[in-house]
Structure formats: C-alpha cells, structure tokens
Amino acid sequence: MNRRDFSLTTALLGTAGALGGLPAWAQQAKTPPQEGKDYVKLGTPVNLDTPPGKVEVLEFFWYSCPHCFTFEPMFANWVKAQPEHVLVRRVPIAFQQSGNFVPQQKLFYALEGMKLLDKLHVAVFGAIQNERRRLTSDEAVFEWVKTQSGVDLEEFKKLYGSFSVASAVRRATQLQNDFGVEGVPSLGVAGKYYTDGTMSSSLPRALEVVDYLVEQERKRMG
C-alpha cells in the first residue's frame, strides 16, 4: 500500500521457497538480483548507527496495511532464520503526520518501550485487520490497550506521550523519508539498498533480494 492507495495484487505474495542450503536467491534464480530492477541503491547512504560487524535490515510497515498483515508471518519466520550478524528493525511509517498514522507509530514504540512487542505486535495487526478496530486516534489506542491483559494502562499512557516515544516517531519518519519509501511493506538493507514486493515481483522474492544484499555486505565487511 502506498501514498496513492496503490494495492499490491495477491500475486505479489507468491510462494516462499525452501530456506536450507544455498540462499533462496541462489536456489531459485539463474542470475543474482539486479540493481535497478530488483532493488535500488540509495544515492545517499543512511546512517543507521549499526554496531560494527552487523548488517541491519529495516522493515517499513503500517498496521492498517492488509499486505503488511499478510507479510508479517512470512517476515517473522525470515527473521528467526537470520544469523547473528543480521540485525532486524521494524519501522512504522507515516505518509501523513496526522490521522491514521501517528497514533499507530506511538503505539508501536510505547509497546517496544514496555517490552511488549513480542507479545502484542501481531495482536495489533489482528485488532485492525480482523476485529476492524481503527486505532487511528489516541483514544482508540487506549481503549484497545485497556482490553489487553498484563498491560498497565497508566504506564502505557505515560510512555505513549513521552519524549522518548516522540523522538522514536520522528526518527522512524526520517528513516522512511531517507529511504524514499513509497509503499509498504518494504525493506531497507545496510542503509544503502531498498526493495519491495512490486520492485522484485513478489514479497518472497523481496526477501531473497535482501538475503543477497546482506551476503554482499557480509563479504564486504570481511
């Protein structure tokens, strides 16, 4: 889903390939992913403050995006399979600085600050995509949080409105702009590369492209 409400077709989701042995791109493709076709190299690298020896992968997403919801289990399985040198970060986007986007960014970072993302990240998707909750205002977010067992609502509200969450939201939007994100879900690699399901022809293929780019960065680091 992008700024112009473009919808990916279900064909973009494709079928994930086997993950054993060679990287998926090597198993399924006769040629490596091609710059300008399967991914783009950013004109200006983005400083991610990644620890030495790590390759950072960013997933740009929006909880209200049905394609992001469908992609989430696929991406979660991919994350679990990554070696130690791969650092993964999810980045909630905001195509507008009001309305649907910012409350969900704040929700994400408040849950992260409370160390509840592992428990509730998928639940937020489910609330919006399955239960048809909008979660597009502070009040709607608080009402949903109130229904979640084990979450202190007052602590959540305090963190939700905190400087640390506001700073994280600004940083997320800056990363989105630096990578030139036009649609979600999409992926950034090493502060240098960007791909998505449209560019690479499917979301499983996008993960193969990321595998390839991560491997190139690992080789470059030595």
C-alpha positions as semicolon CSV with decimal commas, in nm:
position;residue;x (nm);y (nm);z (nm)
1;M;0,000;0,000;0,000
2;N;0,147;0,336;-0,095
3;R;0,082;0,707;-0,075
4;R;-0,157;0,687;-0,370
5;D;-0,354;0,394;-0,222
6;F;-0,198;0,153;-0,471
7;S;-0,284;-0,206;-0,381
8;L;-0,049;-0,495;-0,445
9;T;-0,222;-0,790;-0,602
10;T;-0,226;-1,117;-0,413
11;A;0,015;-1,250;-0,673
12;L;0,286;-1,041;-0,512
13;L;0,273;-1,265;-0,209
14;G;0,381;-1,562;-0,419
15;T;0,507;-1,877;-0,259
16;A;0,802;-1,882;-0,023
17;G;1,082;-2,115;-0,127
18;A;1,289;-2,356;0,076
19;L;1,543;-2,193;0,306
20;G;1,803;-2,465;0,351
21;G;2,148;-2,481;0,194
22;L;2,214;-2,201;-0,052
23;P;2,046;-1,863;-0,009
24;A;1,699;-1,858;-0,162
25;W;1,807;-1,623;-0,440
26;A;2,076;-1,871;-0,541
27;Q;1,837;-2,168;-0,528
28;Q;1,565;-2,012;-0,740
29;A;1,728;-1,754;-0,965
30;K;1,966;-1,814;-1,255
31;T;2,119;-1,472;-1,203
32;P;2,164;-1,265;-0,886
33;P;1,920;-0,982;-0,816
34;Q;1,984;-0,685;-1,040
35;E;2,030;-0,327;-0,922
36;G;1,766;-0,103;-1,075
37;K;1,533;-0,395;-1,131
38;D;1,505;-0,595;-0,809
39;Y;1,636;-0,324;-0,578
40;V;1,776;0,028;-0,583
41;K;2,095;0,163;-0,434
42;L;2,034;0,484;-0,245
43;G;2,202;0,795;-0,380
44;T;2,294;0,897;-0,026
45;P;2,362;0,622;0,231
46;V;2,158;0,643;0,551
47;N;2,341;0,644;0,884
48;L;2,177;0,373;1,095
49;D;2,432;0,365;1,380
50;T;2,457;-0,010;1,327
51;P;2,704;-0,189;1,559
52;P;3,032;-0,298;1,395
53;G;3,013;-0,634;1,221
54;K;2,635;-0,621;1,180
55;V;2,419;-0,577;0,871
56;E;2,094;-0,400;0,952
57;V;1,766;-0,477;0,776
58;L;1,468;-0,245;0,816
59;E;1,108;-0,345;0,753
60;F;0,885;-0,047;0,682
61;F;0,521;-0,125;0,764
62;W;0,181;0,014;0,863
63;Y;-0,055;-0,175;1,091
64;S;-0,356;-0,074;0,877
65;C;-0,199;-0,217;0,560
66;P;-0,350;-0,559;0,472
67;H;-0,039;-0,654;0,275
68;C;0,178;-0,586;0,581
69;F;-0,056;-0,809;0,782
70;T;-0,019;-1,090;0,529
71;F;0,357;-1,039;0,511
72;E;0,410;-1,040;0,890
73;P;0,426;-1,421;0,948
74;M;0,648;-1,461;0,642
75;F;0,881;-1,188;0,767
76;A;0,877;-1,321;1,124
77;N;0,990;-1,664;1,002
78;W;1,262;-1,499;0,795
79;V;1,382;-1,305;1,100
80;K;1,406;-1,624;1,307
81;A;1,632;-1,780;1,043
82;Q;1,886;-1,496;1,039
83;P;2,244;-1,542;1,163
84;E;2,394;-1,330;1,440
85;H;2,544;-1,071;1,207
86;V;2,197;-0,966;1,082
87;L;2,020;-0,700;1,288
88;V;1,649;-0,650;1,211
89;R;1,441;-0,345;1,296
90;R;1,075;-0,278;1,221
91;V;0,989;0,082;1,131
92;P;0,625;0,202;1,143
93;I;0,566;0,456;0,867
94;A;0,362;0,776;0,844
95;F;0,268;0,900;0,499
96;Q;0,092;1,188;0,675
97;Q;0,177;1,346;1,009
98;S;-0,178;1,307;1,138
99;G;-0,483;1,087;1,103
100;N;-0,425;0,714;1,067
101;F;-0,051;0,702;1,102
102;V;0,100;0,874;1,406
103;P;-0,112;0,704;1,677
104;Q;0,000;0,367;1,542
105;Q;0,364;0,477;1,538
106;K;0,331;0,585;1,901
107;L;0,156;0,258;1,986
108;F;0,444;0,059;1,837
109;Y;0,715;0,248;2,025
110;A;0,523;0,253;2,353
111;L;0,485;-0,126;2,334
112;E;0,853;-0,154;2,247
113;G;0,944;0,059;2,548
114;M;0,736;-0,167;2,773
115;K;0,900;-0,476;2,616
116;L;0,560;-0,594;2,496
117;L;0,618;-0,604;2,121
118;D;0,686;-0,978;2,113
119;K;0,352;-1,032;2,284
120;L;0,136;-0,771;2,113
121;H;0,280;-0,679;1,772
122;V;0,071;-0,941;1,590
123;A;-0,224;-0,863;1,817
124;V;-0,226;-0,502;1,694
125;F;-0,245;-0,627;1,335
126;G;-0,529;-0,860;1,435
127;A;-0,721;-0,585;1,612
128;I;-0,719;-0,375;1,295
129;Q;-0,739;-0,638;1,024
130;N;-0,967;-0,896;1,191
131;E;-1,160;-0,709;1,459
132;R;-1,196;-0,396;1,242
133;R;-1,071;-0,161;1,513
134;R;-0,940;0,157;1,353
135;L;-0,674;0,255;1,611
136;T;-0,636;0,589;1,436
137;S;-0,664;0,813;1,743
138;D;-0,512;0,825;2,089
139;E;-0,848;0,739;2,244
140;A;-0,897;0,435;2,020
141;V;-0,547;0,312;2,104
142;F;-0,609;0,350;2,478
143;E;-0,942;0,165;2,452
144;W;-0,770;-0,126;2,281
145;V;-0,478;-0,135;2,525
146;K;-0,731;-0,148;2,810
147;T;-0,851;-0,484;2,674
148;Q;-0,504;-0,640;2,680
149;S;-0,424;-0,847;2,988
150;G;-0,100;-0,771;3,165
151;V;-0,070;-0,415;3,030
152;D;-0,070;-0,128;3,279
153;L;-0,280;0,136;3,100
154;E;-0,146;0,429;3,302
155;E;0,214;0,323;3,242
156;F;0,132;0,283;2,873
157;K;-0,026;0,630;2,852
158;K;0,276;0,786;3,021
159;L;0,517;0,625;2,778
160;Y;0,287;0,686;2,478
161;G;0,304;1,060;2,545
162;S;0,672;1,067;2,638
163;F;0,963;1,247;2,478
164;S;1,135;0,914;2,405
165;V;0,840;0,789;2,200
166;A;0,805;1,123;2,021
167;S;1,176;1,105;1,933
168;A;1,140;0,748;1,806
169;V;0,845;0,853;1,589
170;R;1,045;1,139;1,439
171;R;1,337;0,905;1,371
172;A;1,107;0,649;1,205
173;T;0,960;0,911;0,974
174;Q;1,307;1,041;0,893
175;L;1,421;0,688;0,802
176;Q;1,113;0,647;0,584
177;N;1,199;0,967;0,400
178;D;1,571;0,888;0,375
179;F;1,495;0,552;0,212
180;G;1,234;0,708;-0,018
181;V;0,958;0,474;0,099
182;E;0,655;0,500;-0,129
183;G;0,475;0,181;-0,030
184;V;0,463;-0,088;0,236
185;P;0,571;-0,346;0,321
186;S;0,919;-0,257;0,203
187;L;1,274;-0,331;0,311
188;G;1,598;-0,141;0,356
189;V;1,940;-0,303;0,384
190;A;2,259;-0,166;0,539
191;G;2,147;0,193;0,492
192;K;2,228;0,154;0,122
193;Y;1,960;-0,051;-0,054
194;Y;1,582;-0,056;-0,087
195;T;1,337;-0,312;-0,225
196;D;0,973;-0,413;-0,206
197;G;0,729;-0,665;-0,349
198;T;0,647;-0,453;-0,651
199;M;1,008;-0,392;-0,747
200;S;1,118;-0,753;-0,701
201;S;0,789;-0,903;-0,835
202;S;0,679;-1,071;-0,508
203;L;0,730;-1,039;-0,135
204;P;0,908;-1,376;-0,103
205;R;1,137;-1,261;-0,385
206;A;1,197;-0,936;-0,194
207;L;1,328;-1,141;0,097
208;E;1,554;-1,330;-0,143
209;V;1,686;-0,995;-0,264
210;V;1,752;-0,896;0,096
211;D;1,937;-1,224;0,154
212;Y;2,156;-1,143;-0,144
213;L;2,228;-0,788;-0,031
214;V;2,305;-0,899;0,324
215;E;2,553;-1,153;0,188
216;Q;2,720;-0,889;-0,028
217;E;2,758;-0,664;0,276
218;R;2,895;-0,950;0,485
219;K;3,159;-1,020;0,221
220;R;3,246;-0,652;0,202
221;M;3,299;-0,637;0,579
222;G;3,528;-0,941;0,559
